[in-house]
Every structure is written in C-alpha cells, then in structure tokens.
XYZ file of C-alpha atoms in Angstrom:
375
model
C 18.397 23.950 -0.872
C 19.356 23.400 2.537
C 19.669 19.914 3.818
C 16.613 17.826 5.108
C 19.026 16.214 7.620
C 18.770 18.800 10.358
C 14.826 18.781 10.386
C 14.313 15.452 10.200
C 17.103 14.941 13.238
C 14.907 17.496 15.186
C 11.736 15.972 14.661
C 12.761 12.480 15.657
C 13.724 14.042 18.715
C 10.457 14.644 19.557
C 8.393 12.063 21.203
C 5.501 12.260 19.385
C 3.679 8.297 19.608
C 0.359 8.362 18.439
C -2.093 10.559 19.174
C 0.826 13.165 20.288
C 2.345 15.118 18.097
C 5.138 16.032 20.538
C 5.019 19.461 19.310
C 6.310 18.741 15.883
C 3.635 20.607 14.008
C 4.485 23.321 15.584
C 7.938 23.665 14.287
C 6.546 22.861 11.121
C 3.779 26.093 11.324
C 6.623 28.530 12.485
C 8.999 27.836 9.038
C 6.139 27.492 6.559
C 4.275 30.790 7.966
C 8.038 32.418 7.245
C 7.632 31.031 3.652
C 4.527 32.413 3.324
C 2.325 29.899 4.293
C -1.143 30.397 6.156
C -0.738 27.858 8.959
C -4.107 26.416 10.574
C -3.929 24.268 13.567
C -7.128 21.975 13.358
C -7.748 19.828 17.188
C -10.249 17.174 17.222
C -10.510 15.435 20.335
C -7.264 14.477 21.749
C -5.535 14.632 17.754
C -3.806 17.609 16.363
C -4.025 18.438 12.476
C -2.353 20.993 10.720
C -3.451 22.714 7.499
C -1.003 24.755 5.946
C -1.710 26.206 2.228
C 0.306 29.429 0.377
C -1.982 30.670 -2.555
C -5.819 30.496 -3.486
C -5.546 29.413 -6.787
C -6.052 26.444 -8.350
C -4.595 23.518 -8.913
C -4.025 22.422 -5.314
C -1.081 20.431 -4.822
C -0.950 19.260 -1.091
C 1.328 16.812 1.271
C 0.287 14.605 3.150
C 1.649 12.852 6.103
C 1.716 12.226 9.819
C 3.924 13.494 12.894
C 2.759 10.541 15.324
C 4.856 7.458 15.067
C 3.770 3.227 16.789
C 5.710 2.831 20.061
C 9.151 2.113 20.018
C 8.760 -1.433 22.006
C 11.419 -2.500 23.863
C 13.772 -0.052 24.661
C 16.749 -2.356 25.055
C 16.666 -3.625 21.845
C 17.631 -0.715 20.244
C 21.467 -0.031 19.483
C 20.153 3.790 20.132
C 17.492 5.862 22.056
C 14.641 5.611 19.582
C 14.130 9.362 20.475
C 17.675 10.686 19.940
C 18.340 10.703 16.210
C 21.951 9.304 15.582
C 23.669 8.817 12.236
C 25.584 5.539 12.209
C 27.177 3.786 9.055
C 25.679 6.202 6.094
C 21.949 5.991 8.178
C 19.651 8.148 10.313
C 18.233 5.583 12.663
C 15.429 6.595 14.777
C 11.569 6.474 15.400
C 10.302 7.580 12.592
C 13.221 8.124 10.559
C 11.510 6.136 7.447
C 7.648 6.657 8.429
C 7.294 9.533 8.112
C 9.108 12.167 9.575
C 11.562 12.567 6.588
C 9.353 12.592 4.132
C 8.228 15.538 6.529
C 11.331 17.151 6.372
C 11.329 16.637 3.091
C 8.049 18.105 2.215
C 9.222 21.437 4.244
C 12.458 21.844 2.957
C 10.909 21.495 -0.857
C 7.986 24.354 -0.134
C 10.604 26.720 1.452
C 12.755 26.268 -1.806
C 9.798 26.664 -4.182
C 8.478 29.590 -1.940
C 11.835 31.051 -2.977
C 12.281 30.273 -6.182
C 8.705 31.125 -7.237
C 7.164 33.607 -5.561
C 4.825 34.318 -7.224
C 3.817 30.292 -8.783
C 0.880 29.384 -9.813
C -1.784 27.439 -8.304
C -1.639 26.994 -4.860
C 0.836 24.494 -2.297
C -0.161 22.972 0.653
C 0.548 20.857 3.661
C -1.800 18.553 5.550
C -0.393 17.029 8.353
C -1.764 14.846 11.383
C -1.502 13.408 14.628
C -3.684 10.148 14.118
C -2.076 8.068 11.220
C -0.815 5.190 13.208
C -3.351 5.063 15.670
C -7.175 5.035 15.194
C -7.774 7.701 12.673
C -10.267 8.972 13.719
C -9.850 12.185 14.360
C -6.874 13.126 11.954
C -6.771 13.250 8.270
C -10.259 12.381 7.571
C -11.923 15.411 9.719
C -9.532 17.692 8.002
C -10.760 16.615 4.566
C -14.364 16.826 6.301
C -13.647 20.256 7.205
C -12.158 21.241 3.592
C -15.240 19.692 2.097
C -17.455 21.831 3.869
C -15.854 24.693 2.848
C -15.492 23.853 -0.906
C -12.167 23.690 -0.572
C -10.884 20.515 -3.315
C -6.937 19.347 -3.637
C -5.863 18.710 -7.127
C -2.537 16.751 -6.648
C -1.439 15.044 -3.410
C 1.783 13.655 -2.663
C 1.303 11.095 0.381
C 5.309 10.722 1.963
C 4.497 6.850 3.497
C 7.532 5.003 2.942
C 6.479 3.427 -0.645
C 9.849 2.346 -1.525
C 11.286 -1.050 -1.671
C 14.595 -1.563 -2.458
C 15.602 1.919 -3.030
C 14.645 5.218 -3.044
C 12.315 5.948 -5.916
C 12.021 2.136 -7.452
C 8.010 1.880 -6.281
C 5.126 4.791 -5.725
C 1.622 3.663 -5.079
C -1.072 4.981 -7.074
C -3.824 3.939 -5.270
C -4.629 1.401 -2.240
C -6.862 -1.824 -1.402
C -10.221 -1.436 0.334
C -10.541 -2.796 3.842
C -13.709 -4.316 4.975
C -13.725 -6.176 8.355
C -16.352 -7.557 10.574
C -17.060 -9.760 13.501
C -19.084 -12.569 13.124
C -21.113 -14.148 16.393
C -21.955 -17.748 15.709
C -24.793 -18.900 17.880
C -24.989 -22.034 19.177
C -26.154 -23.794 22.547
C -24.497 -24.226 25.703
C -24.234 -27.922 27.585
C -22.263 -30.556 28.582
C -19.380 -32.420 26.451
C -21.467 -35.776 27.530
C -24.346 -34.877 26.594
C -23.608 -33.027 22.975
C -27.191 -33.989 21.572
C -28.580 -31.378 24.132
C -26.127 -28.752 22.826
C -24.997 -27.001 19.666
C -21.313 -26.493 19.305
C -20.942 -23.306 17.388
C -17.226 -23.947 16.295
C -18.610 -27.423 14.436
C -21.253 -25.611 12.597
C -19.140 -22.869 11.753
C -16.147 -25.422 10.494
C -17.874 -26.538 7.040
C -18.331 -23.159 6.220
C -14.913 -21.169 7.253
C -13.270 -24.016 5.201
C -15.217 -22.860 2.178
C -14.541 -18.914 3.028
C -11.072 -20.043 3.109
C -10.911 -21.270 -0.318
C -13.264 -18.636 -1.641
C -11.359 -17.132 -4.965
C -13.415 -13.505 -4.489
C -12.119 -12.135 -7.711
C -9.257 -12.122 -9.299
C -8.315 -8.786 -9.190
C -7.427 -6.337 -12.602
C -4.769 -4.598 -14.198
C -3.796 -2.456 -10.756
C -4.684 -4.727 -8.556
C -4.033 -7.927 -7.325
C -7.226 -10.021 -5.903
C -9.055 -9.582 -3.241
C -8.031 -11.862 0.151
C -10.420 -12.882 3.015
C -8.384 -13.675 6.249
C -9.403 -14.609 10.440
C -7.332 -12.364 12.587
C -9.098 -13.660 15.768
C -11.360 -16.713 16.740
C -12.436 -17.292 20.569
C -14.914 -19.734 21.497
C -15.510 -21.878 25.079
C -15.705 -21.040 28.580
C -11.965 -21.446 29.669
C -12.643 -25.703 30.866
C -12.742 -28.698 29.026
C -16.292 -29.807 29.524
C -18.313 -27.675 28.352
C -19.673 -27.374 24.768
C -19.501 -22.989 24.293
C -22.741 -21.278 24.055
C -21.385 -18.871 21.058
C -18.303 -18.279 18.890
C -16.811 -15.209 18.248
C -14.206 -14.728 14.627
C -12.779 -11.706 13.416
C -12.163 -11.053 9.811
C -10.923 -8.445 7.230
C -11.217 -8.503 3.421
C -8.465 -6.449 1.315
C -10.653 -6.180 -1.862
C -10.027 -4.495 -5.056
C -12.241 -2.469 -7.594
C -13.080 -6.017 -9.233
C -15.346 -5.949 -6.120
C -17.377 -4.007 -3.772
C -18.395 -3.771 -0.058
C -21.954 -4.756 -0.919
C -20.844 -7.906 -3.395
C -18.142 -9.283 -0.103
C -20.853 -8.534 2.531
C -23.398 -10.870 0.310
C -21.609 -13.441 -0.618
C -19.868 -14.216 2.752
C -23.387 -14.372 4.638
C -24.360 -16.408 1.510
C -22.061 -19.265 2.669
C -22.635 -18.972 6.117
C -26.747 -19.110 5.589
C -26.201 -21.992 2.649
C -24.530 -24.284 5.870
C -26.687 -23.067 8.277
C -25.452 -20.536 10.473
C -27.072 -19.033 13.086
C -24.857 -15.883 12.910
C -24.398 -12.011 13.340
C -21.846 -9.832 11.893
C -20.949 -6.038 12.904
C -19.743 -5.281 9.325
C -16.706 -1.696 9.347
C -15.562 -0.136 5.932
C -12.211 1.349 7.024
C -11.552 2.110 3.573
C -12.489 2.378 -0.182
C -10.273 1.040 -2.818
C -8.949 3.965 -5.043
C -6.818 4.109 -7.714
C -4.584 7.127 -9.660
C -4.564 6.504 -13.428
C -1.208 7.417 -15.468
C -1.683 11.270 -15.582
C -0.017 15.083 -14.476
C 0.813 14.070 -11.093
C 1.898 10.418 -11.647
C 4.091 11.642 -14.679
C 5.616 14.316 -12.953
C 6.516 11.970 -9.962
C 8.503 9.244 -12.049
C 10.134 12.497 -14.119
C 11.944 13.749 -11.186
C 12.481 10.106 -9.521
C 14.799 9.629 -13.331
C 16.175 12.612 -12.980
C 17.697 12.068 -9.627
C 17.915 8.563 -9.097
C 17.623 6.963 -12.601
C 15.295 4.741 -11.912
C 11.564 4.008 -13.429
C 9.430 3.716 -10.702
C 6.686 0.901 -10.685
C 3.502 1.867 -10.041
C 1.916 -0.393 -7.205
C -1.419 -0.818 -4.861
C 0.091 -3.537 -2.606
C -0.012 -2.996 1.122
C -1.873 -1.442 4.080
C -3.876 1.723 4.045
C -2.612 5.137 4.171
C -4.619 8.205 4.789
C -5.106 8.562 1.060
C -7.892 6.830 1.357
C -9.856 9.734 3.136
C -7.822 12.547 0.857
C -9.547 10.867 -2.159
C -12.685 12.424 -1.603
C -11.479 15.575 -2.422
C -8.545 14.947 -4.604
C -8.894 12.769 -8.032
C -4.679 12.300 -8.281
C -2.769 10.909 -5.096
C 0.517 9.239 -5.136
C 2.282 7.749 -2.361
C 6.376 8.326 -2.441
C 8.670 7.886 0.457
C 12.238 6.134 1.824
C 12.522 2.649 1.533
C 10.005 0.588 4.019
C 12.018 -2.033 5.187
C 12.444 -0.807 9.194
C 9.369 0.792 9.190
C 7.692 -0.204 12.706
C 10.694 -1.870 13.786
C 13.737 -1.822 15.856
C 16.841 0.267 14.833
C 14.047 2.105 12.412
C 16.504 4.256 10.097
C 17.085 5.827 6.995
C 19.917 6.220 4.130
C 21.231 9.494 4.407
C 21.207 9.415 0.678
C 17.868 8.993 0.369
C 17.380 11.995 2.926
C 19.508 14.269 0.466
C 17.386 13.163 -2.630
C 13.609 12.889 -1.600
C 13.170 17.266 -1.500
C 14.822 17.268 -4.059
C 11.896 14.964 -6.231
C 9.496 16.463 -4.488
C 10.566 20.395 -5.508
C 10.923 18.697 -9.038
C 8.104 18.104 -8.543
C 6.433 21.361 -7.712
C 8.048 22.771 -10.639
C 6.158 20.563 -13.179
C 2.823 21.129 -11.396
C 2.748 24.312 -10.666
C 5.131 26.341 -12.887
C-alpha cells in the first residue's frame, strides 16, 4: 500500500476553509472512480458533498469525514504557511493535518488497496465526504443522509476519521456522542430609572435566584457510556450601554450536553420549571443540534480495536466525551458508527500537525478493517 503521506500533503495544500472544499473532493472522485468507485458530487447551497460507493450489496461500510477545515487565525503565528504542508521533526504540520484531511488520505489509500486486493468483496464500500463539518452544517452531511434516505439507501458500518485519539494513535475511538440542546432565553422585565427601581423590573435580579439554581442543577447522572449531562451560559447581555438605567429585557444563551439518562423533552421541562417556580417572565427559542447516540460492543466496534492491536498494540477505550461530529446525522441510517482518527491535541490550533507515524498506520487499521467487514 502506497503511502498516505503524499495525499494528505496535497490536500493540505488546498485551501479549503469551511464551506469550500478547495477542490479536494475532486481529487478524491478522480482516484476512487479509477478503483472502481461510482463517484456522485451532491451541491446544496453553497456546500459540496461527495458520495462515493463501489458495490450494491449489503452490508454498507462507509467513511465519513470532511474536506473544509476552521480558519487558520493569525498567520504569523505559525512556524509554517498553514496551506503548504511541511514535515518538520517526525510531523506533518498543517491545516488540517489532524482534522481531518489524513484520516482522508487515509480512507482513500485503504479503498484503493482493498479495491485491489478484493475485487470482487462482498458487501459494498463507500465514501461520504463534505464541505460543511466545521461550519454550520447545514447543508453537508445531513442532506446527504436525507438524500440516501429517500432513496432507501441504509449504511451498515461507518467509520467517522475525527481525530478521536488522545495520547496516541489508536488509545481512544468514540462509540457514540452527547446530545446538544441549546436555547436562548428572553427575560422580560421593565425599563426605568436606577432612582426610581420601584417603577421598574430589573430582569437580571429576577433572573439571579433562578440561574443560581440552574447552575447547581445535577440533571442526571449519566450511565455506563456516558458521563452526565451539563447545563452551561455561553452568553448573557442585558442594559442599554449607561449606568442609569434599569434594562427593559435580558437576553442568556445556553446549551445542555445531555446523555441517554435524559431527553430533549425532560431538559426543556424542567429548566422552564425553575424559571416559572421563581417567577420568570421569560421566552426561550429552544435548537436540537443533535441526538445522543451510542454504538454498543459489536462487528464494527470489534473489528476496529482488532486492527488498532494489531498495529499499534494498544486496547482502545471506548469513549462519548466531546463535541459533535457528523455522526450524529449518519445515525439515522446506520445502527454502528465509530469515530477513529490521529491524536486531537492541535486540532483547531496553531502549528496544527500530525506524527508521520500515525500517517503510516491509520490505512493501514482502516484496510484491516475492511477485511473483517467485508471479506
């Protein structure tokens, strides 16, 4: 098997920051449509998508993973161009070296050998790729899935490449993510003067009594794959910019990370509960941006900490922790997704890079992989 180096070089070099795609996926299309692939290029709005599959059977075992990358900030900061891939003491540093263009590489570089090695496998392999990961995601993973549903087309197995590692390559895979529920309440209160307060209402001293108690809320105390839920203010704004004048309304955003020990309906009640039981004159513009889901031991989780021994040595722990991926949206077709990538520790940061090691082992899991799957 060729090395993932090479690929992964190119597609750094390619200034793809979210929603562009730089023309990455194209490069993708052109060496997966030589390995038999049959490459569809999906555009929604100002995101591009590509589904790639080889085979009609079933099981479905798909990648997953995104071409856009979050702006580089600062250029000067960097040692290096974040757009010109350079290998420095043993790494690969450069936008998107760790999330997620080489688990990209990766993924290609595994297909082409199993393409090759198998023609004629069972079951089918594909790629789903997007533009719109690290921006809104809107218009990316989930109206790809969208447009498989409609077509009764279901994924078996998915392999998610986000950077799920921690100290090294292989040690942690995520079977399964927190829900995210956020909203923005609008306390209501009554403008006046700061000398006059019994004509007013101060919305931020109603609201205190009760954001004290949200704070020490205990929601639930999670399970067995995940760890409790947590209620936290990103943003509070309240006042009119001078100092005497008592604000007319108070605006707080918030966002639960919640586990299967709860739902959206049980958060959503029992916050408004507190805010009613201290008499809050309130309004809250409630957004799911995800559902909790979870991957039981099984085929795909098996097979993933097989070929992570076999190569690295190491038991991987299974884990839920952190942010969303697009998983969450693949889950409505797929019952098994895994998340398995580099190590995460640059991710969205300066000098973002990569052990070349890790570069040289990661196809190499994933065609191990393949060849459990899909034999």
């Amino acid at each position: 098997m060729q090395s993932a180096l090479a690929l992964a070089r190119d597609l750094i070099a390619r200034r793809s920051v979210t929603p562009e795609d730089g023309g990455c996926q194209a490069l993708i299309a052109q060496r997966l449509e030589a390995a038999g692939f049959r490459c569809e290029s999906l555009r929604f709005g100002a995101v591009t998508n590509l589904w790639a599959r080889r085979g009609t059977a079933r099981p479905l075992l798909c990648f997953a993973g995104h071409t856009d990358v979050v702006p580089p900030g600062p250029l000067g900061a960097w040692q290096s161009d974040p757009f010109v891939p350079l290998e420095r003491d043993g790494r690969l540093y450069g936008r998107g070296a760790a999330d997620m263009k080489s688990s990209i590489a990766a993924f290609v570089l595994a297909a082409e050998a199993f393409a090759q090695e198998r023609p004629a496998h069972s079951g089918a392999l594909a790629l789903l790729i997007t533009s719109d990961e690290e921006g809104p995601a809107l218009d990316g993973t989930v109206r790809v899935v969208e447009r498989l549903k409609a077509r009764g087309e279901a994924i078996d197995y998915c392999i998610v490449g986000e950077p799920s590692s921690v100290s090294a390559l292989g040690d942690t895979i995520k079977n399964g993510r927190r829900g995210s529920l956020s909203g923005r309440l609008t306390v209501r209160g009554v403008q006046g003067h700061v000398a006059y307060p019994h004509l007013a209402r101060n919305p931020i001293h109603v609201l205190a009594p009760a954001l004290t108690e949200l704070a020490a809320t205990v929601w639930d105390e999670g399970n067995e794959h995940f760890p409790p839920t947590t209620w936290q203010v990103s943003n509070i704004h309240g006042g009119t910019g001078v100092g005497n004048v008592i604000p007319g309304t108070l605006e707080l955003d918030f966002n639960f990370r919640f586990s299967t020990a709860s739902t959206e309906a049980s958060l959503r009640e029992r916050l408004e509960a507190v805010l009613r039981r201290h008499g809050v004159d309130f309004g809250i513009e409630w957004l799911l941006g995800a559902k909790p889901f979870l991957t039981r031991r099984g085929e795909l989780v098996d097979a993933v900490a097989d070929a992570i021994r076999t190569h690295t040595g190491r038991t991987p722990e299974l884990s839920t922790t952190g942010g969303t991926s697009d998983g969450r949206f693949i889950a409505e077709i797929c019952p098994q997704i895994v998340e398995l990538g580099p190590v995460n520790a640059s991710i969205h940061q300066v000098d973002e890079h990569i052990a070349l090691a890790e570069l040289e082992l990661l196809p190499k899991i994933y065609l191990d992989t393949l060849r459990a799957l899909l034999p």
